[in-house]
């Protein structure tokens, strides 16, 4: 078990009334750090610059509350002509539903993968057991539905479509840490795993807290709107939860290399690995251990590498092979027993949460590819888009 780190002397613990909010999910660093100046910004509805989501230029990120009335709603029932009630075997038959549309300029679209994901979600109730799986190619869609119903992410699903192909991932966002709900101890684990020098931790944590809290009171190592960092850049602290993980780039101290990864600042230091890959703004803060990566599991206080090994092995099921029908823990109690964890950890984890699903769909024809990634909010039969982004790429 990793020891709990002692606080740096002089760091004031956050008052109880200023705990992290329970909301959703320019230049850089300190005033003389040019690194933060590399982050692209626009203007957001909150009055501060809106960071372009992701690292690639030309992306089109949208939150549901930015889309306009009705623009974020997608009903599963109208995803296909049959109202989404035909068998999953029909979905794998290579029909026109999943062709990659060709734009006049020869472009491609990855939106067919989102439709396929919605179709799979419409049939989660049809595959609650391991029985009666077909042996044909369509069986991978049924297995995908079974896994998602258990809170297990699906990665690498492929379909050949005419001259192109479609590649699809469907992964619960609960496999990441909700950045708006992190404790200081959580932050320390994440920054440590990201190879961020320990002397930066206090400033980063306090500056994050000052960005999201509802007042203008400075924390010991923090920065509110009157700080030269924000005054020089012409925007104020948000005083509210982050809408996207990329918004970290607006906060004093959070350089692109800290957020996305990059070379170390010193010759003898390890490179920054980037913390964004482990974070989300969706979910209730509990981590879905059936789909979380090894790195995310290691950011949970009180879970050490031996426990992580036990979790990863245990979630493979009795056959010890990932990607099969018996995958996944069925209860938190099963996780606690398998990994030898304390009951305190039970409040931090879950095995089946999948209210928010990250869908990454790549449509490719020849050297052209379009990547669509979105977050779907799933409640019963209702599926709603809460985030959408598209990027085009050419194979080098």
JSON list of C-alpha atoms in Angstrom, two decimals, residues 80 118 165 245 291:
[
{"chain": "A", "resi": 80, "resn": "UNK", "atom": "CA", "xyz": [-32.71, 2.72, -37.81]},
{"chain": "A", "resi": 118, "resn": "UNK", "atom": "CA", "xyz": [-26.64, 3.60, -30.55]},
{"chain": "A", "resi": 165, "resn": "UNK", "atom": "CA", "xyz": [-13.85, 0.53, -42.97]},
{"chain": "A", "resi": 245, "resn": "UNK", "atom": "CA", "xyz": [-10.88, 18.53, -19.36]},
{"chain": "A", "resi": 291, "resn": "UNK", "atom": "CA", "xyz": [-13.12, -0.69, -17.57]}
]
